[in-house]
CSV table of C-alpha atoms in Angstrom, one decimal:
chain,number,residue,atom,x,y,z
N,1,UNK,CA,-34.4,-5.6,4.4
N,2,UNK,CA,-30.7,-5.4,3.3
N,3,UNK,CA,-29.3,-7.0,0.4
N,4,UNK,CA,-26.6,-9.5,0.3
N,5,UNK,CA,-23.1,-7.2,0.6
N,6,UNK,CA,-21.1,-7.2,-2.6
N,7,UNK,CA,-18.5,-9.3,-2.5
N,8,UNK,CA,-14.5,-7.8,-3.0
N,9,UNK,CA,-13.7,-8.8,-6.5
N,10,UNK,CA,-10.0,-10.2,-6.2
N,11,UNK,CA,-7.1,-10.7,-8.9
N,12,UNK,CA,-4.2,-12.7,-8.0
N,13,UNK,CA,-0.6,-11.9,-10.1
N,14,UNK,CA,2.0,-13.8,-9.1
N,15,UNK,CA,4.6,-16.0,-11.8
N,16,UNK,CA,5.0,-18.9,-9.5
N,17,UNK,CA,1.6,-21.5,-9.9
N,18,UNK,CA,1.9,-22.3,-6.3
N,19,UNK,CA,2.0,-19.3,-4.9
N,20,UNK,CA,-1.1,-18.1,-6.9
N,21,UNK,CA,-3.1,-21.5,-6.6
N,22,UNK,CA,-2.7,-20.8,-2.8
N,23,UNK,CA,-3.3,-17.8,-2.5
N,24,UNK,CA,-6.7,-18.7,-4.6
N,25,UNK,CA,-7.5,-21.5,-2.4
N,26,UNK,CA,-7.5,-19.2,0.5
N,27,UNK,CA,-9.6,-16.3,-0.8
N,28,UNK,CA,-11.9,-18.4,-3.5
N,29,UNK,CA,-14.4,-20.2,-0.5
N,30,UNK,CA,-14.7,-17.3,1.4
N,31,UNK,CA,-18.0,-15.9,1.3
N,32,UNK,CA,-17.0,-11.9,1.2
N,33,UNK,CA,-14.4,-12.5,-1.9
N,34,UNK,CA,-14.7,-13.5,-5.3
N,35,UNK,CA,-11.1,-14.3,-7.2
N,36,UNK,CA,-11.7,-13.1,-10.9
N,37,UNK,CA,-8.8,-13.7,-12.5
N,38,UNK,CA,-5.0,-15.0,-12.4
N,39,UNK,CA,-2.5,-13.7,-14.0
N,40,UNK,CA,1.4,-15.0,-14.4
N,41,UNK,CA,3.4,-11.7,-14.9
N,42,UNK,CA,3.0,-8.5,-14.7
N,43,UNK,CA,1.7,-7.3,-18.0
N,44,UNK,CA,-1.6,-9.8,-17.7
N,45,UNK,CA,-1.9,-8.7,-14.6
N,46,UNK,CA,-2.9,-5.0,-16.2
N,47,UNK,CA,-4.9,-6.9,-18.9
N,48,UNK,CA,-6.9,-8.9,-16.9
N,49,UNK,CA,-7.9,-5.9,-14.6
N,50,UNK,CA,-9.1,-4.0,-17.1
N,51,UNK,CA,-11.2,-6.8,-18.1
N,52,UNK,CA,-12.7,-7.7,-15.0
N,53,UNK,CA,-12.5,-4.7,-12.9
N,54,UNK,CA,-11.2,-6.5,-9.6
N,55,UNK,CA,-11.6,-4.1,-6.3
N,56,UNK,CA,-8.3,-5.0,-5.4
N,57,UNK,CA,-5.0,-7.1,-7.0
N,58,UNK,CA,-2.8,-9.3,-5.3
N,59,UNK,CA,0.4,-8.2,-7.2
N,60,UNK,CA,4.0,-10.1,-6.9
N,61,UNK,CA,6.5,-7.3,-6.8
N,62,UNK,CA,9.3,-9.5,-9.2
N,63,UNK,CA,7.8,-11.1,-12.3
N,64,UNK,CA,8.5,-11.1,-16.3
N,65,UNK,CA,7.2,-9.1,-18.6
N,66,UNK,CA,6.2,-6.5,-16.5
N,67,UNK,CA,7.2,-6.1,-13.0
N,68,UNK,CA,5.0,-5.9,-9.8
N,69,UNK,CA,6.0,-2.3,-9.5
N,70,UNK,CA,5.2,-0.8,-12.8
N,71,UNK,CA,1.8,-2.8,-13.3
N,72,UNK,CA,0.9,-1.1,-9.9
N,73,UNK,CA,1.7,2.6,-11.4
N,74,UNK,CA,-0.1,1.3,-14.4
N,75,UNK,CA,-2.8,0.1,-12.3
N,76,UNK,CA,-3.4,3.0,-9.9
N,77,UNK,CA,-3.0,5.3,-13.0
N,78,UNK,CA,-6.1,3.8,-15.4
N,79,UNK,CA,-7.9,1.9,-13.1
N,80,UNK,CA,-7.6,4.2,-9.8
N,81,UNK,CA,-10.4,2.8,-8.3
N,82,UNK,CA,-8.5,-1.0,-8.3
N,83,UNK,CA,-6.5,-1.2,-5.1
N,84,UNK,CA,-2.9,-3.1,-5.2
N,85,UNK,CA,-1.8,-5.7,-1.8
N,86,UNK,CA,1.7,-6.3,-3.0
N,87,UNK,CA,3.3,-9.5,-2.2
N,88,UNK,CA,6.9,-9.5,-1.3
N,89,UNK,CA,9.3,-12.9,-0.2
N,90,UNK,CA,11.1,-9.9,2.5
N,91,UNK,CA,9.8,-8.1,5.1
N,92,UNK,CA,12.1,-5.8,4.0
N,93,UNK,CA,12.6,-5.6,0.5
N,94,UNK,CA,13.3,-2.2,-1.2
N,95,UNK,CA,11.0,-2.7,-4.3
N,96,UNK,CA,8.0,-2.8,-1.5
N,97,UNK,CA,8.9,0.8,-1.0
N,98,UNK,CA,9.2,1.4,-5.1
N,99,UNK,CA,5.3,-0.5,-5.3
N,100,UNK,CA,4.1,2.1,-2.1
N,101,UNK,CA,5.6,5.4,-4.4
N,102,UNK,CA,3.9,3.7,-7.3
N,103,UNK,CA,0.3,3.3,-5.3
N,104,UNK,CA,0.0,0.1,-3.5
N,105,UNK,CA,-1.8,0.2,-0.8
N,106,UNK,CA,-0.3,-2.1,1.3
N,107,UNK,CA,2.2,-5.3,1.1
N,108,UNK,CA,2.5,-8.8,2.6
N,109,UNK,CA,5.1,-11.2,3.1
N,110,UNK,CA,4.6,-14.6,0.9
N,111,UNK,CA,4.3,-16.5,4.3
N,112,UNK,CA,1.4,-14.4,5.4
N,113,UNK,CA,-1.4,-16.5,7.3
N,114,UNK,CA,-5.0,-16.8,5.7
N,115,UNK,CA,-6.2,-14.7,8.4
N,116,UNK,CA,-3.5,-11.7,7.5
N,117,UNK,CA,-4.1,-12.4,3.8
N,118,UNK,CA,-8.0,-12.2,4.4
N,119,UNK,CA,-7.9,-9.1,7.0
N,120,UNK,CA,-5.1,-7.0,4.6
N,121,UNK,CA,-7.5,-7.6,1.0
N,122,UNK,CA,-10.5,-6.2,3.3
N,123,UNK,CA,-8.4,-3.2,4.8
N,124,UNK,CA,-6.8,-2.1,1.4
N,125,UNK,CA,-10.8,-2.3,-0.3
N,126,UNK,CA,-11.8,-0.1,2.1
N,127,UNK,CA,-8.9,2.3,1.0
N,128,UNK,CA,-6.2,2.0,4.1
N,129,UNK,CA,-2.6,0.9,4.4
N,130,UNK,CA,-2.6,-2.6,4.9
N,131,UNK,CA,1.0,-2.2,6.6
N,132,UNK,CA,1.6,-1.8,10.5
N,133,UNK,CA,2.9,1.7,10.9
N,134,UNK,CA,6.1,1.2,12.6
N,135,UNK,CA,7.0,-1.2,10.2
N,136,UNK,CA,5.9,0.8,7.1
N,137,UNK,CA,8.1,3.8,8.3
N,138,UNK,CA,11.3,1.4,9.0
N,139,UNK,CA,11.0,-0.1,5.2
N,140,UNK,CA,10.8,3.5,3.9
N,141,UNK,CA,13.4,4.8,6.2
N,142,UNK,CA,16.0,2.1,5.0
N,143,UNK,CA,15.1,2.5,1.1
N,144,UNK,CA,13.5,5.5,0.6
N,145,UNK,CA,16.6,7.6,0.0
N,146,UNK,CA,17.8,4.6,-1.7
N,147,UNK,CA,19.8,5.1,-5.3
N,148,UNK,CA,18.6,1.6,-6.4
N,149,UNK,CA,15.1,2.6,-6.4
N,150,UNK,CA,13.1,3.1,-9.5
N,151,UNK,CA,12.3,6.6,-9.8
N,152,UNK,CA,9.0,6.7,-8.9
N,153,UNK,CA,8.4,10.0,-6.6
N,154,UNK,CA,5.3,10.4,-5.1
N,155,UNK,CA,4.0,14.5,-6.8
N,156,UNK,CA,4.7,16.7,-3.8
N,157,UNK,CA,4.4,19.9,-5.0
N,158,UNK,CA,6.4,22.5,-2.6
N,159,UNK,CA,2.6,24.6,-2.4
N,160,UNK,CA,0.9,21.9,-1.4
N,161,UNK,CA,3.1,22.2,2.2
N,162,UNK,CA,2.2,25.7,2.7
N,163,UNK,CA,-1.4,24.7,2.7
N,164,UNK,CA,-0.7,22.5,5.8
N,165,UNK,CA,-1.2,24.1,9.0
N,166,UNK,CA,1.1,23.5,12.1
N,167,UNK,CA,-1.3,20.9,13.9
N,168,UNK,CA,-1.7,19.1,10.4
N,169,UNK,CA,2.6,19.6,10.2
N,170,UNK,CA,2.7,17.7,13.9
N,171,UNK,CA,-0.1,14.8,12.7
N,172,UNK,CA,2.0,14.1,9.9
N,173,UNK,CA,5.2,14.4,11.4
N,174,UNK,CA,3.7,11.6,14.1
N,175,UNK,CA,2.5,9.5,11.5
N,176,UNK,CA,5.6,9.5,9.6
N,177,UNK,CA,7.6,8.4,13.0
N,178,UNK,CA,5.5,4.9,12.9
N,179,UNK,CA,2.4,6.2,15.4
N,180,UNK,CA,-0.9,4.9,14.6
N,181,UNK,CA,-4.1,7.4,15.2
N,182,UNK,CA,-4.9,6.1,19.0
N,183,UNK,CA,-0.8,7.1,19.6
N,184,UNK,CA,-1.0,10.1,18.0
N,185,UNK,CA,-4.1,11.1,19.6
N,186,UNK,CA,-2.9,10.3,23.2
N,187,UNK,CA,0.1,12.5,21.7
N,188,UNK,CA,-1.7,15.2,21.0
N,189,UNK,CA,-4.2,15.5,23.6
N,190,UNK,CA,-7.2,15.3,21.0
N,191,UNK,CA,-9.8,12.2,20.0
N,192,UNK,CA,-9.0,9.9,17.9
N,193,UNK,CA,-11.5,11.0,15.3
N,194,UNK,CA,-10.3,14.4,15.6
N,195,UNK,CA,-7.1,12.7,13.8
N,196,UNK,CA,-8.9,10.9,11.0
N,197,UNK,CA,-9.7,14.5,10.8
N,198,UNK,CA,-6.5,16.0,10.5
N,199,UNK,CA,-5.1,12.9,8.2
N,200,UNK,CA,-8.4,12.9,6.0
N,201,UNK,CA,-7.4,16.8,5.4
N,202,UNK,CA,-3.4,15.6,5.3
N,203,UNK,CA,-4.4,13.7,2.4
N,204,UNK,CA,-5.8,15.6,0.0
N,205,UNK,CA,-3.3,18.9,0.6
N,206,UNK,CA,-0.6,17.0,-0.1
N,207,UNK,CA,-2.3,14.9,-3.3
N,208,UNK,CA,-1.6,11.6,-1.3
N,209,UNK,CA,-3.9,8.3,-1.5
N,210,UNK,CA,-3.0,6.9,1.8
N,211,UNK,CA,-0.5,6.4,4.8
N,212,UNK,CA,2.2,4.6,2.8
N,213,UNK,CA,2.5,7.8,0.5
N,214,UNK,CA,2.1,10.0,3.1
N,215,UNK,CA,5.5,8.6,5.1
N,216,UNK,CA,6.9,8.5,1.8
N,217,UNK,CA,6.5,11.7,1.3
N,218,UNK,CA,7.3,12.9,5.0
N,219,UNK,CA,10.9,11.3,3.7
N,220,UNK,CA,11.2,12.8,0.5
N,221,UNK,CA,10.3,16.3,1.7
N,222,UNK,CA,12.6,16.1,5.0
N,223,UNK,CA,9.7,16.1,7.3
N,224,UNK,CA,11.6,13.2,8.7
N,225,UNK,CA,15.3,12.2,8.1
N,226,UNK,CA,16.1,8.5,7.5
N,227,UNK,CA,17.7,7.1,10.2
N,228,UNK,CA,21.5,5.8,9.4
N,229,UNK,CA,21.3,1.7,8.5
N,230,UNK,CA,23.8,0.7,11.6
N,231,UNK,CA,21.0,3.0,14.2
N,232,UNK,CA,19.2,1.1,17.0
N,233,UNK,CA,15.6,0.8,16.8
C-alpha cells in the first residue's frame, strides 16, 4: 500500500494583490499543491521561503524591495533545493533571461491558463525547464548579449568545455538551437534516452542546473551566436 503523494509546497511573490490572489485561487484547491505562503516584494519572498521551505516559488520578476531576479539568485543560492517559475507581463522580456542566469527554472507569462500554471509548477518540481525550447533560445538570443542585463553570468569555467566530448559538443549545440530531446534524437540517429544521457552528463560538466542555463551558456561561450534583432525566424 502506497501513501498519499506529498504534495508540491507552493509560494506565490508577486506585488500586485490580484495577481497573487489569482494565482492562489488556482493552485490552493488542487489536490497535488499546497500554497504556503504570499509574499508582496521581493525581499519577503526570501523570508518566507526560508520559513516554510516551499518546493517551488512563483516569483514576479519587477517588485520593490527586492527584485524578482535577485531573490531568485538569493533563492537558488541558500535554499537550492527551492525551484523558482518566474512570472513575467512579456513573452519577451529581457529580465526573464537575467532570472534564467540567476537560476529560475522556468518563466510564464501573467496571462498563462490554469492548466499552463498547473503543468509549469509540476515540471520545474521535478527539476526541468518549464520554457518551450524554441522559445527559451529566441529570449536568450535577443538579450543574452544584452548590455542592459544585470550581470549575472552563469560560472563556465573554460576546463569544464574540454571535459565535453564531440557527441556531448553536438547535443548541446542542438539544444541550444531550440531542439527538444525527440528532435535531437531523430538528429542524431540515437534514442531518446540515449539524450537524457548525453544532457544528464552535459549538465554536470558544465556546472549547469538545467536547460535554460545550458542555452545560456551555449551563448555566452559562443557555442551559438545570437542571431541579429532584424533576422527572420
Amino acid at each position: 500500500m502506497t501513501g498519499t503523494p506529498e504534495r508540491i509546497k507552493v509560494l506565490i511573490a508577486d506585488d500586485q494583490p490580484l495577481v497573487r490572489r489569482g494565482l492562489a485561487l488556482i493552485l490552493a484547491p488542487h489536490p497535488a499543491f499546497e500554497v504556503v505562503a504570499e509574499a508582496d516584494n521581493g525581499q519577503q519572498a526570501v523570508d518566507l521561503a526560508h520559513r516554510h521551505r516551499p518546493h517551488v516559488v512563483v516569483m514576479d520578476i519587477r517588485m520593490p524591495v527586492l527584485d524578482g531576479v535577485q531573490a531568485t539568485e538569493r533563492l537558488t543560492r541558500e535554499l537550492p533545493a527551492c525551484r523558482v517559475l518566474a512570472l513575467s507581463t512579456f513573452d519577451m522580456d529581457e529580465y526573464v533571461v537575467a532570472a534564467l542566469r540567476a537560476g529560475a527554472s522556468g518563466f510564464l507569462p501573467k496571462d498563462v491558463s490554469p492548466e499552463e500554471l498547473s503543468a509549469a509548477v509540476r515540471t520545474v518540481h521535478t527539476g526541468e525547464a518549464a520554457v518551450a525550447p524554441r522559445l527559451l533560445t529566441r529570449l536568450i538570443s535577443t538579450y543574452v548579449t544584452a548590455p542592459r542585463l544585470p550581470p549575472a553570468p552563469v560560472p563556465l569555467p573554460a576546463s569544464s568545455l574540454g571535459e565535453l566530448t564531440p557527441r556531448e559538443i553536438e547535443v548541446w549545440h542542438l539544444l541550444a538551437t531550440g531542439l527538444d530531446n525527440a528532435e535531437i534524437a531523430s538528429a542524431m540517429g540515437i534514442s531518446v534516452s540515449t539524450v537524457k544521457n548525453y544532457i544528464t552528463s552535459i549538465f554536470a560538466k558544465l556546472s549547469v542546473r538545467d536547460r535554460a542555463q545550458a542555452v545560456i551558456a551555449a551563448y555566452e561561450s559562443g557555442l551559438v551566436e545570437a542571431r541579429p534583432a532584424n533576422a527572420a525566424g
